[in-house]
Coordinates of C-alpha atoms in Angstrom, one line a residue:
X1 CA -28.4 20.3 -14.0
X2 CA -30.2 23.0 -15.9
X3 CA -29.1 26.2 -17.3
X4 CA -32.0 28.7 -16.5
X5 CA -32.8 31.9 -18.8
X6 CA -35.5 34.0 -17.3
X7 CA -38.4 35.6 -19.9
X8 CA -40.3 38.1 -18.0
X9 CA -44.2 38.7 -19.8
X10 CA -45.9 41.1 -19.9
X11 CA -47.8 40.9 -16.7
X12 CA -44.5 40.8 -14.8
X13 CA -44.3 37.3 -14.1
X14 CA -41.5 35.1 -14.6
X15 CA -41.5 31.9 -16.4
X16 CA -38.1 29.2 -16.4
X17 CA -37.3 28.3 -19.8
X18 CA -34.0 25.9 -20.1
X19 CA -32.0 23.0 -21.5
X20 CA -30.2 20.5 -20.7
X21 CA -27.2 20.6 -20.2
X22 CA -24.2 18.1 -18.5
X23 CA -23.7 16.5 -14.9
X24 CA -20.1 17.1 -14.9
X25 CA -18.1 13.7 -13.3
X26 CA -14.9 12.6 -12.8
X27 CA -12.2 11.9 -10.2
X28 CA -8.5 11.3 -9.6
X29 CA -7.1 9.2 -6.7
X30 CA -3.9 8.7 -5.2
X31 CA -3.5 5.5 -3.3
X32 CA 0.1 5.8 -1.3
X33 CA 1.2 3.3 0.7
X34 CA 3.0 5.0 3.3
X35 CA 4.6 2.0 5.3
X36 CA 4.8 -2.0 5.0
X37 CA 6.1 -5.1 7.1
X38 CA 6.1 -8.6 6.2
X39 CA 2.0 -9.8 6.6
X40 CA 0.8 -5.9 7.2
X41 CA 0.9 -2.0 5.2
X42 CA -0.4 1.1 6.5
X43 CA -1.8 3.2 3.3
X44 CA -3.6 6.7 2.6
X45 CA -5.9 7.6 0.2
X46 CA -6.7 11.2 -1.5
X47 CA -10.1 11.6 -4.0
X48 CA -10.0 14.6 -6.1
X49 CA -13.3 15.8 -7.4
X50 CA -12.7 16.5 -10.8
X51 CA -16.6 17.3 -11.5
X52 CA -19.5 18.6 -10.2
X53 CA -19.8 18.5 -6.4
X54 CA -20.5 15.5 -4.8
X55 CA -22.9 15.2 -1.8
X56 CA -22.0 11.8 0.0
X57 CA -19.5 9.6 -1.5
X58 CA -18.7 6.0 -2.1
X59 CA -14.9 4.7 -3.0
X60 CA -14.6 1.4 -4.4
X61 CA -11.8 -0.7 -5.5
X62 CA -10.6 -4.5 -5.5
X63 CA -7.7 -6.0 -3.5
X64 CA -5.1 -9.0 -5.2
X65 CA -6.1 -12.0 -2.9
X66 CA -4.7 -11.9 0.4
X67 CA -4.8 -7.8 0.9
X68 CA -7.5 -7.3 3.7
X69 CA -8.4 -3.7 5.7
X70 CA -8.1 -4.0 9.1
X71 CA -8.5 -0.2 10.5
X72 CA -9.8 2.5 8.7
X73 CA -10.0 6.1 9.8
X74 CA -12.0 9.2 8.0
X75 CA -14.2 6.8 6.2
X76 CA -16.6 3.5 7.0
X77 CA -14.4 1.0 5.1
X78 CA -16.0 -2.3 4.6
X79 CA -14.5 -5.5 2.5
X80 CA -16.4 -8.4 1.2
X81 CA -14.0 -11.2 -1.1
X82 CA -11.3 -8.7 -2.7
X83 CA -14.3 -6.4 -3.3
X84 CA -13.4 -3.0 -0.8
X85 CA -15.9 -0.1 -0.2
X86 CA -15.1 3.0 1.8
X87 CA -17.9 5.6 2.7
X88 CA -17.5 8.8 4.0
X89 CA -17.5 9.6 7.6
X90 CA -20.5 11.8 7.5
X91 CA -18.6 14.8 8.4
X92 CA -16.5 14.7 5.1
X93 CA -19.3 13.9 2.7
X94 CA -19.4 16.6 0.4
X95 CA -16.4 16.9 -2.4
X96 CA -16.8 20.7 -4.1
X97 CA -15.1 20.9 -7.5
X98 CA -11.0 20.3 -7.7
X99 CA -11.5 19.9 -3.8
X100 CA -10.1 16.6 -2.6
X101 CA -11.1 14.7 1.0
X102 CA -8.4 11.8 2.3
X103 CA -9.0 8.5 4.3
X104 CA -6.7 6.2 5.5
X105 CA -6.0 2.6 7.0
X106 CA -3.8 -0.5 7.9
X107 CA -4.2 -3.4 6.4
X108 CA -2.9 -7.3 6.3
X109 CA -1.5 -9.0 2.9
X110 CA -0.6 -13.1 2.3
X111 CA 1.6 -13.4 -0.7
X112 CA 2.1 -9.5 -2.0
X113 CA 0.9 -6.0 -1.7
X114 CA 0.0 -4.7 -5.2
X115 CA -1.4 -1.1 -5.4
X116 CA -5.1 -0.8 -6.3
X117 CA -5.1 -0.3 -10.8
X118 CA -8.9 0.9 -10.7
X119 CA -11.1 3.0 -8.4
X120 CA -14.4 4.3 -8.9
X121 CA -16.6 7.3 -7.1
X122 CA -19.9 6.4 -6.8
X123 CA -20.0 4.5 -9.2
X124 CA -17.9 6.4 -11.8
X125 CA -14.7 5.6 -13.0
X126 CA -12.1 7.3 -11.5
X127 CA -9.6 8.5 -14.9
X128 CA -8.3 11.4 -14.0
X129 CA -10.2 13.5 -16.3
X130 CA -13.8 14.9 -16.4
X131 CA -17.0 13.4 -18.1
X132 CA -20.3 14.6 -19.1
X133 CA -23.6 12.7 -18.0
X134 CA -26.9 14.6 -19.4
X135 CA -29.3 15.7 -17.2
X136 CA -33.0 15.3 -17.6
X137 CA -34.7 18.1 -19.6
X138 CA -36.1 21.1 -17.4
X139 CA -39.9 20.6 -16.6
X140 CA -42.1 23.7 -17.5
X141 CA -43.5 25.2 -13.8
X142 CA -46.8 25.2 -13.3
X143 CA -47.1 27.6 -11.3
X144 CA -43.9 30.2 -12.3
X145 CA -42.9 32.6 -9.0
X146 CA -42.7 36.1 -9.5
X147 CA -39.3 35.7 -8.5
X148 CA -36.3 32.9 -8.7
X149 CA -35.6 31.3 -5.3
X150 CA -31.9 31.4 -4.4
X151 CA -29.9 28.8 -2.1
X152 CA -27.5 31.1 0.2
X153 CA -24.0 29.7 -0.8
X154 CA -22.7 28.4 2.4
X155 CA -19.4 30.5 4.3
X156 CA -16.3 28.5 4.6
X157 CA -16.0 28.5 8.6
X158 CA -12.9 29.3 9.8
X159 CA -11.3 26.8 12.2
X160 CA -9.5 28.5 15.1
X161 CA -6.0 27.0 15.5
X162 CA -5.2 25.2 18.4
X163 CA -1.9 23.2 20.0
X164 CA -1.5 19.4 21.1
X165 CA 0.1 19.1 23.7
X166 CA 1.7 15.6 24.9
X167 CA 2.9 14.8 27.9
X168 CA 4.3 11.2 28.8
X169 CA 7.0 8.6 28.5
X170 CA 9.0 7.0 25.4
X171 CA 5.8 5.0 23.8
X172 CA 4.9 8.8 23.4
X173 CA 8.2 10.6 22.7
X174 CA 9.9 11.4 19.5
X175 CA 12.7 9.1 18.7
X176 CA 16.7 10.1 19.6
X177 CA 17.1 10.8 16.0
X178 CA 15.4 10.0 12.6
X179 CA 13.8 7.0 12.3
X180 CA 15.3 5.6 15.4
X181 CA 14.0 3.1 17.4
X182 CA 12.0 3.5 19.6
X183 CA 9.5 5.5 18.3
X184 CA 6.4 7.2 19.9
X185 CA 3.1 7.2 18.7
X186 CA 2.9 11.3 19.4
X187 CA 5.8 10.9 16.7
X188 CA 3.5 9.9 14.3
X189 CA -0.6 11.8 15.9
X190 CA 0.5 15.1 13.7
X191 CA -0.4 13.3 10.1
X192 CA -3.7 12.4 11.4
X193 CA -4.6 16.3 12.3
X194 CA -5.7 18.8 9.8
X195 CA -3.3 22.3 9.4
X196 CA -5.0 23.9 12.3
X197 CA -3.7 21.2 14.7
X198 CA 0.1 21.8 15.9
X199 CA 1.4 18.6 18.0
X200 CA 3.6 19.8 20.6
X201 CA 5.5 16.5 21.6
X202 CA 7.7 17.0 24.9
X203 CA 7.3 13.4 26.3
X204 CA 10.7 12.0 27.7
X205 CA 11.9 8.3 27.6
X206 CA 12.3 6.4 31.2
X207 CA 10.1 8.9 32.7
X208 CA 7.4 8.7 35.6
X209 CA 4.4 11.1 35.7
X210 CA 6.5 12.8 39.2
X211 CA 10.2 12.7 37.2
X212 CA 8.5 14.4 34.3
X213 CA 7.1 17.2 36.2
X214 CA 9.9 17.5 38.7
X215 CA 13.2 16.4 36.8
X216 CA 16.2 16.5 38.2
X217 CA 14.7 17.4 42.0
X218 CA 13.1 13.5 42.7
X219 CA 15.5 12.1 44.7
X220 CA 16.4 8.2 45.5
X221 CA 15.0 9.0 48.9
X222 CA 11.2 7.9 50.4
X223 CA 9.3 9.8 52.7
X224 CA 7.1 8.2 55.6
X225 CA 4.6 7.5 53.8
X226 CA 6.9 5.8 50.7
X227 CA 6.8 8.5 48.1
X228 CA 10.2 9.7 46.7
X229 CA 11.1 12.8 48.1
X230 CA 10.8 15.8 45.7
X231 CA 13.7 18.9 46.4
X232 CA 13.7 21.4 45.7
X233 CA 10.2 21.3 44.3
X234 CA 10.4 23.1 41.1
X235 CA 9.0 22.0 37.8
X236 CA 10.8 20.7 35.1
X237 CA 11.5 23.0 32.3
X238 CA 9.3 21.2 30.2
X239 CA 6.2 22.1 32.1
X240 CA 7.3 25.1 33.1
X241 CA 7.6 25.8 28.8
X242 CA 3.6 24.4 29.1
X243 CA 2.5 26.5 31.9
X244 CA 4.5 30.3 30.1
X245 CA 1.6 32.8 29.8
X246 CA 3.2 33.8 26.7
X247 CA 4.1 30.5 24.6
X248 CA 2.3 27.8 26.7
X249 CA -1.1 26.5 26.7
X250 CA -3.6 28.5 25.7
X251 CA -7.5 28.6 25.6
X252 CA -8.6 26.0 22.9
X253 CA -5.4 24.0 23.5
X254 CA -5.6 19.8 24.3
X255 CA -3.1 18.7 27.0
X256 CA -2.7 14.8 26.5
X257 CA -0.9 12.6 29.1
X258 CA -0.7 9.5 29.3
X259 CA 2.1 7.6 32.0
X260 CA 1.9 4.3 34.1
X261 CA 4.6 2.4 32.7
X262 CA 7.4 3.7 34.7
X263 CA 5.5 4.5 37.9
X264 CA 5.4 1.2 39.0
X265 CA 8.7 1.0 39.6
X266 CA 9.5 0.0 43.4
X267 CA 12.8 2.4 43.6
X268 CA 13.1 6.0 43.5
X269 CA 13.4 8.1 41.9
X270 CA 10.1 7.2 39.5
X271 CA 8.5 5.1 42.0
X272 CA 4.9 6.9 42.3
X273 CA 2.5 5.3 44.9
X274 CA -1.7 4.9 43.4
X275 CA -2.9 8.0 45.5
X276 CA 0.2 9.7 44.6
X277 CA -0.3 9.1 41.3
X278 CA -4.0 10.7 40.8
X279 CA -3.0 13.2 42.1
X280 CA -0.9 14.9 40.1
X281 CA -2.7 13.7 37.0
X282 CA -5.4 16.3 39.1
X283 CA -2.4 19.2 39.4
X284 CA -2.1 18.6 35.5
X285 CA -5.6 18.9 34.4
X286 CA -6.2 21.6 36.9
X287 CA -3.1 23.4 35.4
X288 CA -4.6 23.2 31.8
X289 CA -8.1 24.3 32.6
X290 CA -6.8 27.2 33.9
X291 CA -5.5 28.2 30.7
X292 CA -8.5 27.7 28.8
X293 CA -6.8 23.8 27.7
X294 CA -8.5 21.1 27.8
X295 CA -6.7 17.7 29.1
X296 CA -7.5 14.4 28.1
X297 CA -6.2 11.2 30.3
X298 CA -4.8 8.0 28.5
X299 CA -4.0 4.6 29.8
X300 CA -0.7 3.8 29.1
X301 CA -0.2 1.5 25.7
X302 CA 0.3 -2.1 26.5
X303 CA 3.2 -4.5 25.5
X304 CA 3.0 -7.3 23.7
X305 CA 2.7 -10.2 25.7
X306 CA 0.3 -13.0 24.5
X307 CA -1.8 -15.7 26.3
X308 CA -1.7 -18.7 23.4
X309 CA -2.8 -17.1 20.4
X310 CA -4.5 -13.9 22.3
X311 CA -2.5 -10.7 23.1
X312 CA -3.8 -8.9 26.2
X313 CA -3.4 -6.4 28.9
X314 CA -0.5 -6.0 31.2
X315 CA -0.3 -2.6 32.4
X316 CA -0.7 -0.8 35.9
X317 CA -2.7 2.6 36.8
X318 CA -5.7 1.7 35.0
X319 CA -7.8 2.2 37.6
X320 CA -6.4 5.1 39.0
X321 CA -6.4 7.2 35.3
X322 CA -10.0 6.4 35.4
X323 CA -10.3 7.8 38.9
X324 CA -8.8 10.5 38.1
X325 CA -10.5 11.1 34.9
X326 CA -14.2 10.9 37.0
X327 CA -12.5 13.2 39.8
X328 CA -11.1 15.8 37.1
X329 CA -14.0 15.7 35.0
X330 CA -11.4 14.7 32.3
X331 CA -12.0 12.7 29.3
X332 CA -9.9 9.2 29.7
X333 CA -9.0 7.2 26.5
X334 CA -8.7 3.6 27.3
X335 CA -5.4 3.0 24.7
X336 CA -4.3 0.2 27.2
X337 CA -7.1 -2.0 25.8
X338 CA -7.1 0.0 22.4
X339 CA -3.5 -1.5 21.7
X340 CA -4.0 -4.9 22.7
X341 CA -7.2 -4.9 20.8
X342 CA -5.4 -3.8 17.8
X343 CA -2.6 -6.6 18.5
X344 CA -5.2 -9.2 18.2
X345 CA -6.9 -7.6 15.0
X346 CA -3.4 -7.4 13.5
X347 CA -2.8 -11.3 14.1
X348 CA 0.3 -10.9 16.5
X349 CA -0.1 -13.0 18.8
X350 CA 1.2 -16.1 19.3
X351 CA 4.8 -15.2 18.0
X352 CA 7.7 -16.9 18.8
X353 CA 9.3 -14.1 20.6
X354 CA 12.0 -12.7 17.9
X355 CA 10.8 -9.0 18.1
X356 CA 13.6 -8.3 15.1
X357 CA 11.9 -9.9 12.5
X358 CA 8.1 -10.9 10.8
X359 CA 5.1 -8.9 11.7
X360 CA 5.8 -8.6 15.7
X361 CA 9.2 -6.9 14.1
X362 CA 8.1 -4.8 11.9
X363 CA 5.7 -3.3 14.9
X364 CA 7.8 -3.8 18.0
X365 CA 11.8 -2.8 18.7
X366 CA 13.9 -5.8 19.3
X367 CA 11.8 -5.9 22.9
X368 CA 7.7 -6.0 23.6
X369 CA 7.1 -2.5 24.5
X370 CA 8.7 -0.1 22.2
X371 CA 7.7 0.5 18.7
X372 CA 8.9 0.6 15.1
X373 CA 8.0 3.9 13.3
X374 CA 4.9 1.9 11.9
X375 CA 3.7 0.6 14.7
X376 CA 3.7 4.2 16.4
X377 CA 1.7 5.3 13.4
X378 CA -1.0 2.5 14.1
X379 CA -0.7 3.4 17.9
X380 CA -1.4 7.1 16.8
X381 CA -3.8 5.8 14.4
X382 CA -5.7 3.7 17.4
X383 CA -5.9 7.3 19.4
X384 CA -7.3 9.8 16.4
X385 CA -9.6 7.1 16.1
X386 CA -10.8 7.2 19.7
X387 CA -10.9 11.3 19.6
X388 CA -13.9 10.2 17.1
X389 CA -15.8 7.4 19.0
X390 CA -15.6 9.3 21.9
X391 CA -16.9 12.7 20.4
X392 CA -13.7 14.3 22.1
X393 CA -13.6 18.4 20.4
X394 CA -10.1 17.3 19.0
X395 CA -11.8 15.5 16.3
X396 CA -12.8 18.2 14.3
X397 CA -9.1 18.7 13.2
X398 CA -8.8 15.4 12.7
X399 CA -7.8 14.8 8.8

């Protein structure tokens, strides 16, 4: 950096004369981990710029033998030996003065989980406090301008607020009270969203993607063609609330659903037949466009069950929330693979079936389909993640 004072001669022409002066560094960052199981931790981490603004940064730190990154959001995270480096994301790469960007990730530990002593920021020690590196000396210009060349200073842009809304069953929904199992992974989406985001989480335990919209009017009953009979056929309240003019969704909103657990039920009332089924993932989507909203389909998050030492898939209506996706023109997030992808990256498979203890315990209620608070945060995690990959417009909020 160079401090500038401007001479003007006599001809009118203006020559740079300067010194040196300091490249300001330094950063602070706070490493919390925010939940742990035996074998496994979730953790966030904040970098304060306390110098200069940085342009592309690169967090490093070392890991006690045994601690290993296994999912990383909001920055490239990369581990070699106890050796960790994250980079940013691209779209987080600049750091102005006092400003601070966050990352976060799960990862596995052996024998403990100690928290991180040193970090550094591109090569700089992270202290807490600021340092001074000089610059080079100013060169004298050649050939001066008449006059200085500015850099417009860029305009914050203002980021329109917008509203989640989630719509499925209890590997979605909030828990019955704080902290209770089961909980959903829309419990959890709202950390990974910026300010701007508001999650709006009205999924329902035990419910069907026909009992959700029509609750209480499904009836026990199947018409000729084997559907449960809907009647009276009024919405539910809770898509009624969606569909207000006034409070509902609006223009810029996200409507995510995500069912197919439940439907497959043979009984009614939350039997829902394939054809059945797309459609009213259509009369959703359709209902959200119209608003200005825009709906994006998920596959419903898989159980754990585990073939020898390999979790994988064991869900229905795959095919038809792709279908429906193509038909709708609606983006469709594949967590059914997601998940059991993540269950073989987190090591949890084979088990020996107690779902109240260990790793698959820490994740999992005392069954294989519901989840502890973490594992709805990893589940969560596994979507924002996806929003990302998949260049969905929900990313921009993401943190």
């Amino acid at each position: 950096m160079v401090a500038i004072a401007l001479a003007v001669l006599a001809g009118g022409v203006a020559v740079a004369a300067g010194a040196a002066t300091a490249a300001a560094t330094g950063c602070r960052v706070d490493y919390k981990v925010t939940s742990e199981w035996q074998g496994g931790f979730g953790a966030d981490v904040t970098i304060t710029n306390l110098g200069d603004q940085v342009s592309g940064w690169t967090l490093t730190w070392a890991f006690a033998t045994g601690q290993q990154v296994t999912q990383a959001w909001n920055a490239t995270v990369t581990q070699s030996g106890s050796a960790v480096s994250a980079r940013d994301a691209g779209y987080n790469g600049s750091i102005g003065t006092n400003a601070s960007v966050g990352f976060g990730f799960n990862g596995a530990w052996t024998t403990a989980n100690p928290v991180p002593t040193a970090f550094s920021l591109n090569g700089a020690p992270c202290t807490g406090a600021p340092t001074a590196t000089p610059c080079a000396p100013p060169s004298t210009p050649s050939s001066p301008s008449a006059t200085p060349s500015r850099t417009p200073t860029p305009t914050p842009s203002t980021q329109a607020p917008v509203t989640v809304w989630l719509a499925g069953d209890s590997t979605v929904a909030n828990p019955s009270s704080s902290g209770a199992c089961p909980v959903g992974w829309g419990n959890q989406f709202g950390q990974y969203l910026n300010a701007n985001a508001t999650v709006v989480n009205s999924a329902v335990g035990g419910r069907s993607i026909q009992t959700w919209l029509y609750d209480p009017n499904v009836t026990t009953t199947k018409n000729s063609a084997g559907e449960c009979v809907v009647s009276p056929e009024t919405y539910s309240t809770r898509w009624q609330a969606m569909l207000n003019s006034g409070t509902g969704m609006k223009a810029g909103d996200y409507l995510f659903i995500q069912f197919g657990i439940n439907d497959g039920d043979p009984n009614c009332n939350r039997h829902v037949g394939s054809a059945r089924y797309k459609q009213l993932l259509g009369v959703m989507a359709n209902a959200a466009k119209q608003r200005g909203a825009r709906p994006v389909f998920l596959t419903p998050a898989a159980a754990i069950t585990c073939s020898g030492s390999t979790a994988v898939g064991n869900r229905g209506f795959l095919t038809e929330t792709f279908d429906a996706g193509a038909a709708n023109n609606v983006p469709v997030i594949d967590l059914h693979r997601l998940s059991y992808t993540l269950y073989n990256r987190l090591g949890l498979c084979p088990n020996n079936g107690d779902y109240g203890s260990g790793a698959v315990g820490a994740f999992f209620c005392n069954d294989h389909t519901h989840f502890e608070a973490a594992g709805a945060r990893q589940i969560a995690g596994v979507v924002a993640t996806a929003l990302r990959d998949q260049q969905i417009g929900l990313a921009a909020y993401l943190r």
